[in-house]
Amino acid sequence: MCGIVGYIGPKTATPLLIEGLKRLEYRGYDSAGIATMNGAGLESRKAKGKISMLEAVVEGSPVHGTVGIAHTRWATHGAPNECNAHPHHDCTGTIAVVHNGIIENYGALRQMLIQQGHKFESETDTEVLAHLIEAAMDDDPLEDAVIDALHLVEGTYGIAVISSRDPDKIVAARKGSPLLLGLGENEFYVASDVAAILEHTRQVVYLDDGEMGVLTRSGYEVLDLSARRVRKGVSRIDWDLDQIEKGGFDHFMLKEIFEQPQTIQNTMRGRLVVDEGFSKLGGLNLTRQQMLDLDRIIITACGTSWHSGIIGELYIEELARIPVEVEYASEFRYRNPIVTKNTLCVVISQSGETADTLAAMREAKRRGARTLGLVNVVGSTMAREDDGGIYLHAGPEIGVASTKAFTSQVIALALLTLKLARLREMSVVKGRQIAQAMLELPDQIQSILDRASEIEAIAEQFKNATNFLYLGRGYNFPVALEGALKLKEISYIHAEGYPAAEMKHGPIALIDENMPVVFIAPHDSVFDKIVSNIQEVKARGGKVIAITSQKEPVLEKLIDYEIRIPQTEDMLYPILSVIPLQLLAYYVAVKRGLNVDQPRNLAKSVTVE
Ligand code: M6R
């Protein structure tokens, strides 16, 4: 998500920091900032937009010194503007902090600090860190104050801190957000990503969670949060820059597929109340009574986001018993839809900028509906204009084919459903059962990813196919649509997703020995039904690739290739079953020699009608 770089040594810090930030721009950005120690005190500059904007600001109004920290932001709390850009400062202007991650208890900490007389300038969670360090700062070294502050914080962080009260030092600390120290010739770096410092050193020390790096002009040390020294090994980086930006993966799409154990955790973090089978959704902006009064929900979106919307419809109708309609945004905006004051219009969008979805949201608003955005990009137009929102926190998605945004959208819809359903008739026992199963999903996704080579082998068999059918039922019908879309987008193979039982009303005519048919057939409540559909395909010579969740003797003679996923609650299968389909599409496209991250004719964000 965001990026951090810091420098201490004999050289002027600014050009090194700006260059480091540019190397991190691929991770996404909406603003950037820099702070240096100029001998007399701290100087900082910030700018909204690309790093080149910050560069222009610094050119016009330079900051000086040989110690500094810098940050490129991809907003999570607070709009993407200059004020919310990092570094953040304490009241005295003697401390500067850059931060990646999310401080979950920042609301309570901010209140506490305001009561103690601290003045806040931004809307960010990060600013509490600067004030906490200020409150803890006495004549002891900076690292002691940082340790005291971090003991009060819940959530994730990778931070770098400088202070004019302990000027020849950078303190960096990590919990749940990557951070490393770079070791140069009489100079030291800190960075969230090795790309930022690769030009200057290949010797790095990776910090682990609960560790802190203290960089001075003469060396570095690593401490734990009890100020005890930790012995760390030095690693050598052999990758080139392109490999590093993609995290060692060949493509952003593959990197993003493999990020999903982490990204769905980020979507759930701080929101799932397992014991209560409930969710806390701070941005919903709906009173309990407004939620109880809802008589209709319209979900509107495009593409992959529309597919997650169909899963949302199934969730909400099944568990919260509120009627839901899912509409293509491009159709909704030109219809004459029935919208009442008790209608909630849920818009789903990775980018928050898709023209059709934005227009549909505005139309629903104009007709009196309340709007709720499930959006990934913080501060995007939809996120600014909706009445309430649930950010996905999936991090920047760069591959044009959406992957991690989809699973985060489904998680966000599950969280919304828990909230609405528990306010109505769903029991705590049922809610708890779903919440517990949700907690297991990251490890379950990882176990599928660990067997990616099996899916690659299947892709090898079908890389020259000209058509594919994807069939699923119930919660897995939208996954069939999503699997087909993924394949079409990046491999240019014609693919159709269908409800499995609908196949006999037409598409069955397509089936012959050249037709691969992907069945999403986990052991859920419609398993027996889908077995019949598999038999129908097999009887006509189709090649069956089945996604299953346990050994099924009944399928043994019917399927040609099996991809096993772990067992979960029926409603959560889409989050697991989509993973092999993303991988299948990816590997087929790679084997056809195609540009996976930028497929022809497609844009990441469709901002035109
Ligand atoms: O940013 P959005 O979620 O609003 O984008 C919607 C669609 O354009 C998007 O999902 C598109 O279908 C993707 N290329 C799918 O992989």
Coordinates of C-alpha atoms in Angstrom, one line a residue, residues 104-444:
E104 CA -7.2 0.3 14.9
N105 CA -7.7 2.0 18.3
Y106 CA -6.8 5.5 16.9
G107 CA -10.3 6.8 17.7
A108 CA -9.9 6.2 21.4
L109 CA -6.2 7.3 21.5
R110 CA -7.1 10.5 19.7
Q111 CA -9.8 11.3 22.2
M112 CA -7.4 10.6 25.1
L113 CA -4.7 12.8 23.5
I114 CA -7.2 15.7 22.8
Q115 CA -8.3 15.6 26.4
Q116 CA -4.6 15.9 27.4
G117 CA -4.5 19.1 25.3
H118 CA -2.9 17.8 22.0
K119 CA -4.0 19.5 18.8
F120 CA -4.6 17.4 15.7
E121 CA -4.2 18.7 12.1
S122 CA -5.1 15.7 10.0
E123 CA -7.9 13.0 9.9
T124 CA -5.3 10.2 9.8
D125 CA -4.8 7.3 12.3
T126 CA -1.1 8.0 11.9
E127 CA -1.1 11.4 13.6
V128 CA -1.8 9.8 17.0
L129 CA 1.6 8.1 16.8
A130 CA 3.4 11.5 16.6
H131 CA 1.4 12.8 19.7
L132 CA 1.9 9.6 21.6
I133 CA 5.6 9.8 21.1
E134 CA 5.5 13.5 22.1
A135 CA 3.7 12.5 25.3
A136 CA 6.3 9.9 26.1
M137 CA 9.3 12.0 25.1
D138 CA 11.6 13.1 27.9
D139 CA 15.4 13.3 28.1
D140 CA 15.8 9.7 27.1
P141 CA 16.6 8.6 23.6
L142 CA 13.9 8.7 20.9
E143 CA 13.6 4.9 20.7
D144 CA 12.4 4.8 24.4
A145 CA 9.6 7.2 23.6
V146 CA 8.7 5.2 20.5
I147 CA 8.5 2.0 22.5
D148 CA 6.2 3.6 25.1
A149 CA 4.0 4.9 22.3
L150 CA 3.8 1.5 20.5
H151 CA 2.7 -0.2 23.7
L152 CA -0.5 1.8 23.5
V153 CA -1.2 1.0 19.9
E154 CA -3.4 -1.8 18.5
G155 CA -3.2 -2.6 14.8
T156 CA -0.5 -2.8 12.2
Y157 CA 2.4 -0.5 11.5
G158 CA 5.7 0.0 9.7
I159 CA 7.0 3.3 10.9
A160 CA 10.0 5.6 10.7
V161 CA 10.4 8.5 13.1
I162 CA 12.9 11.4 13.4
S163 CA 13.1 14.1 16.1
S164 CA 15.1 17.2 16.4
R165 CA 15.3 16.4 20.1
D166 CA 17.5 13.4 19.2
P167 CA 18.7 14.5 15.8
D168 CA 21.2 12.1 14.5
K169 CA 18.9 9.1 14.4
I170 CA 16.1 7.3 12.6
V171 CA 13.9 4.9 14.6
A172 CA 11.9 2.4 12.7
A173 CA 9.5 -0.3 14.0
R174 CA 7.4 -3.0 12.5
K175 CA 4.2 -5.0 13.3
G176 CA 2.3 -6.5 10.4
S177 CA 3.7 -4.1 7.8
P178 CA 7.0 -4.8 6.0
L179 CA 10.1 -2.8 6.9
L180 CA 13.8 -3.4 6.3
L181 CA 17.1 -1.6 7.0
G182 CA 19.6 -1.0 4.2
L183 CA 23.3 -1.0 5.0
G184 CA 25.5 1.2 2.8
E185 CA 29.1 2.5 3.1
N186 CA 28.8 4.7 6.2
E187 CA 25.2 5.3 5.5
F188 CA 22.0 3.6 6.4
Y189 CA 18.5 3.4 5.0
V190 CA 15.1 2.2 6.1
A191 CA 12.4 1.2 3.6
S192 CA 9.1 -0.6 3.3
D193 CA 10.3 -2.2 0.1
V194 CA 13.7 -3.0 -1.1
A195 CA 12.9 -1.3 -4.5
A196 CA 13.3 2.1 -2.7
I197 CA 17.0 1.6 -1.9
L198 CA 18.3 -1.0 -4.4
E199 CA 20.3 1.6 -6.3
H200 CA 22.4 2.2 -3.2
T201 CA 22.8 -1.1 -1.4
R202 CA 21.9 -4.7 -1.7
Q203 CA 22.7 -5.5 2.0
V204 CA 19.6 -5.5 4.1
V205 CA 18.3 -6.5 7.5
Y206 CA 14.6 -7.5 7.5
L207 CA 12.8 -6.5 10.6
D208 CA 10.3 -8.9 12.1
D209 CA 7.1 -8.1 13.9
G210 CA 7.8 -6.6 17.3
E211 CA 11.3 -5.3 16.3
M212 CA 12.7 -1.9 16.0
G213 CA 15.7 -0.6 14.1
V214 CA 17.7 2.3 15.4
L215 CA 19.9 4.0 12.7
T216 CA 22.6 6.4 13.6
R217 CA 25.5 7.9 11.6
S218 CA 27.8 5.2 13.0
G219 CA 25.7 2.1 12.7
Y220 CA 22.5 0.4 13.5
E221 CA 21.0 -1.9 16.1
V222 CA 17.8 -3.9 16.3
L223 CA 15.8 -4.0 19.5
D224 CA 12.6 -5.6 20.6
L225 CA 9.9 -3.6 22.3
S226 CA 11.4 -4.1 25.7
A227 CA 14.6 -2.4 24.4
R228 CA 16.6 -5.7 24.4
R229 CA 19.0 -6.1 21.5
V230 CA 18.1 -8.7 18.9
R231 CA 20.8 -10.4 16.7
K232 CA 19.9 -10.2 13.1
G233 CA 21.4 -11.7 10.0
V234 CA 22.2 -9.5 6.9
S235 CA 20.6 -10.7 3.6
R236 CA 21.9 -9.9 0.1
I237 CA 19.3 -8.9 -2.5
D238 CA 20.0 -10.5 -6.0
W239 CA 16.7 -9.5 -7.7
D240 CA 16.5 -6.8 -10.2
L241 CA 14.1 -3.9 -9.8
D242 CA 11.3 -5.3 -12.0
Q243 CA 11.3 -8.5 -10.0
I244 CA 11.1 -6.6 -6.8
E245 CA 8.2 -4.4 -7.8
K246 CA 6.3 -7.6 -8.5
G247 CA 7.4 -9.1 -5.2
G248 CA 9.3 -11.7 -7.1
F249 CA 6.3 -12.8 -9.1
D250 CA 6.3 -12.6 -12.9
H251 CA 3.2 -10.4 -13.0
F252 CA 1.2 -8.1 -10.8
M253 CA -1.8 -10.3 -11.3
L254 CA 0.0 -13.3 -9.8
K255 CA 1.3 -11.2 -7.0
E256 CA -2.2 -10.0 -6.2
I257 CA -3.6 -13.5 -6.3
F258 CA -1.0 -14.6 -3.8
E259 CA -1.7 -11.6 -1.6
Q260 CA -5.3 -12.7 -0.9
P261 CA -4.6 -14.5 2.5
Q262 CA -3.4 -11.1 3.7
T263 CA -5.9 -8.8 1.9
I264 CA -9.0 -10.6 3.1
Q265 CA -7.5 -10.4 6.6
N266 CA -7.1 -6.6 6.1
T267 CA -10.8 -6.4 5.1
M268 CA -11.9 -8.2 8.2
R269 CA -9.4 -6.6 10.6
G270 CA -11.1 -4.9 13.6
R271 CA -14.5 -5.5 12.1
L272 CA -15.4 -9.1 12.9
V273 CA -16.8 -9.7 16.4
V274 CA -16.6 -13.4 16.5
D275 CA -18.2 -14.1 19.9
E276 CA -21.2 -12.0 19.0
G277 CA -21.4 -13.3 15.4
F278 CA -21.5 -9.7 14.5
S279 CA -19.6 -7.0 12.7
K280 CA -18.5 -3.5 13.5
L281 CA -18.7 -1.3 10.5
G282 CA -17.7 2.3 11.5
G283 CA -18.4 3.9 8.1
L284 CA -21.9 2.6 7.6
N285 CA -23.6 5.8 8.8
L286 CA -26.9 4.1 9.3
T287 CA -28.7 4.1 12.7
R288 CA -30.0 0.9 14.1
Q289 CA -33.5 2.1 13.3
Q290 CA -32.6 2.9 9.7
M291 CA -31.1 -0.6 9.3
L292 CA -34.3 -2.1 10.7
D293 CA -36.5 0.0 8.4
L294 CA -34.7 -1.1 5.2
D295 CA -37.3 -2.6 2.9
R296 CA -35.2 -3.1 -0.2
I297 CA -31.5 -3.2 -1.2
I298 CA -30.3 -2.5 -4.7
I299 CA -26.7 -3.6 -5.4
T300 CA -25.2 -2.0 -8.5
A301 CA -21.7 -2.5 -10.0
C302 CA -19.9 -3.6 -13.2
G303 CA -17.8 -6.6 -14.2
T304 CA -16.1 -8.5 -11.4
S305 CA -17.7 -6.1 -8.8
W306 CA -21.1 -7.1 -10.2
H307 CA -20.3 -10.7 -9.7
S308 CA -19.5 -10.1 -6.0
G309 CA -22.8 -8.2 -5.9
I310 CA -24.8 -11.4 -6.8
I311 CA -23.1 -13.2 -3.9
G312 CA -24.1 -10.3 -1.7
E313 CA -27.7 -10.7 -2.9
L314 CA -27.7 -14.4 -1.9
Y315 CA -26.2 -13.6 1.5
I316 CA -28.5 -10.8 2.4
E317 CA -31.7 -12.5 1.3
E318 CA -30.8 -15.8 2.9
L319 CA -29.7 -14.4 6.3
A320 CA -31.1 -10.9 6.7
R321 CA -34.3 -11.5 4.8
I322 CA -34.3 -8.1 3.0
P323 CA -35.3 -8.2 -0.7
V324 CA -32.2 -7.5 -2.9
E325 CA -31.9 -6.7 -6.5
V326 CA -28.5 -6.7 -8.3
E327 CA -28.3 -4.4 -11.3
Y328 CA -25.6 -3.7 -13.9
A329 CA -24.8 -0.1 -13.2
S330 CA -24.9 0.7 -16.9
E331 CA -28.5 -0.5 -17.1
F332 CA -29.7 0.8 -13.7
R333 CA -28.7 4.4 -14.6
Y334 CA -31.1 4.5 -17.6
R335 CA -34.0 2.7 -16.1
N336 CA -36.9 4.0 -14.0
P337 CA -36.1 2.0 -10.9
I338 CA -38.4 1.9 -7.8
V339 CA -36.6 3.6 -5.0
T340 CA -38.2 4.4 -1.7
K341 CA -36.8 6.3 1.3
N342 CA -36.1 2.9 2.9
T343 CA -34.1 1.6 0.0
L344 CA -30.3 1.2 0.4
C345 CA -28.3 1.3 -2.8
V346 CA -25.0 -0.5 -2.4
V347 CA -22.4 0.3 -5.0
I348 CA -19.4 -2.0 -5.3
S349 CA -16.2 -0.8 -7.1
Q350 CA -12.6 -1.5 -6.8
S351 CA -11.6 1.8 -8.2
G352 CA -14.4 3.9 -7.0
E353 CA -14.2 5.7 -10.3
T354 CA -16.1 3.5 -12.8
A355 CA -18.3 5.9 -14.7
D356 CA -21.4 3.7 -14.9
T357 CA -21.4 2.8 -11.3
L358 CA -20.8 6.4 -10.2
A359 CA -23.7 7.5 -12.4
A360 CA -25.9 4.7 -11.0
M361 CA -25.1 5.8 -7.5
R362 CA -25.9 9.4 -8.2
E363 CA -29.2 8.4 -9.8
A364 CA -30.1 6.3 -6.7
K365 CA -29.3 9.2 -4.5
R366 CA -31.3 11.6 -6.6
R367 CA -34.3 9.3 -6.2
G368 CA -33.9 9.4 -2.4
A369 CA -32.1 6.2 -1.6
R370 CA -29.3 6.1 0.9
T371 CA -26.0 4.9 -0.7
L372 CA -23.3 2.7 0.7
G373 CA -20.0 2.3 -1.2
L374 CA -17.9 -0.9 -1.0
V375 CA -14.8 0.7 -2.5
N376 CA -11.1 -0.1 -2.4
V377 CA -9.6 3.2 -3.4
V378 CA -9.8 5.6 -0.4
G379 CA -10.9 9.1 -1.3
S380 CA -12.1 8.0 -4.8
T381 CA -15.2 9.8 -6.2
M382 CA -17.6 7.1 -5.0
A383 CA -16.1 7.1 -1.6
R384 CA -16.4 10.8 -1.3
E385 CA -20.0 10.9 -2.6
D386 CA -21.6 7.9 -0.9
D387 CA -23.6 8.3 2.3
G388 CA -21.7 5.6 4.1
G389 CA -18.9 3.1 3.1
I390 CA -17.0 0.0 3.8
Y391 CA -13.4 0.3 2.5
L392 CA -12.0 -3.0 1.2
H393 CA -8.4 -2.3 2.4
A394 CA -7.1 -4.7 -0.2
G395 CA -4.3 -2.4 -1.2
P396 CA -3.6 -1.1 -4.8
E397 CA -4.7 -3.5 -7.5
I398 CA -2.5 -3.0 -10.5
G399 CA -3.3 -6.0 -12.7
V400 CA -6.2 -5.1 -15.0
A401 CA -7.9 -8.4 -14.2
S402 CA -9.4 -7.9 -10.7
T403 CA -8.6 -10.7 -8.2
K404 CA -7.9 -9.6 -4.7
A405 CA -10.6 -6.9 -4.9
F406 CA -13.2 -9.6 -5.6
T407 CA -12.4 -11.7 -2.5
S408 CA -12.4 -8.5 -0.3
Q409 CA -15.7 -7.4 -1.8
V410 CA -17.2 -10.8 -0.9
I411 CA -15.8 -10.5 2.6
A412 CA -17.2 -7.0 3.0
L413 CA -20.6 -8.2 1.9
A414 CA -20.4 -11.0 4.4
L415 CA -19.6 -8.5 7.1
L416 CA -22.5 -6.3 6.0
T417 CA -24.8 -9.3 6.0
L418 CA -23.8 -10.3 9.6
K419 CA -24.6 -6.8 10.7
L420 CA -28.0 -6.7 9.1
A421 CA -28.9 -10.3 9.9
R422 CA -28.0 -10.2 13.6
L423 CA -30.1 -7.0 13.9
R424 CA -33.0 -9.1 12.6
E425 CA -33.6 -12.8 13.1
M426 CA -30.2 -14.5 12.8
S427 CA -29.1 -16.3 16.0
V428 CA -25.8 -15.6 17.7
V429 CA -24.9 -19.3 17.2
K430 CA -25.3 -19.0 13.4
G431 CA -23.5 -15.7 13.4
R432 CA -20.6 -17.1 15.4
Q433 CA -20.4 -20.1 13.1
I434 CA -20.0 -17.9 10.1
A435 CA -17.5 -15.5 11.8
Q436 CA -15.4 -18.4 12.9
A437 CA -15.3 -19.9 9.4
M438 CA -14.4 -16.5 8.1
L439 CA -11.3 -16.4 10.4
E440 CA -10.1 -19.6 8.8
L441 CA -10.3 -18.4 5.3
P442 CA -6.8 -16.8 5.0
D443 CA -5.1 -20.1 5.9
Q444 CA -7.4 -22.0 3.6

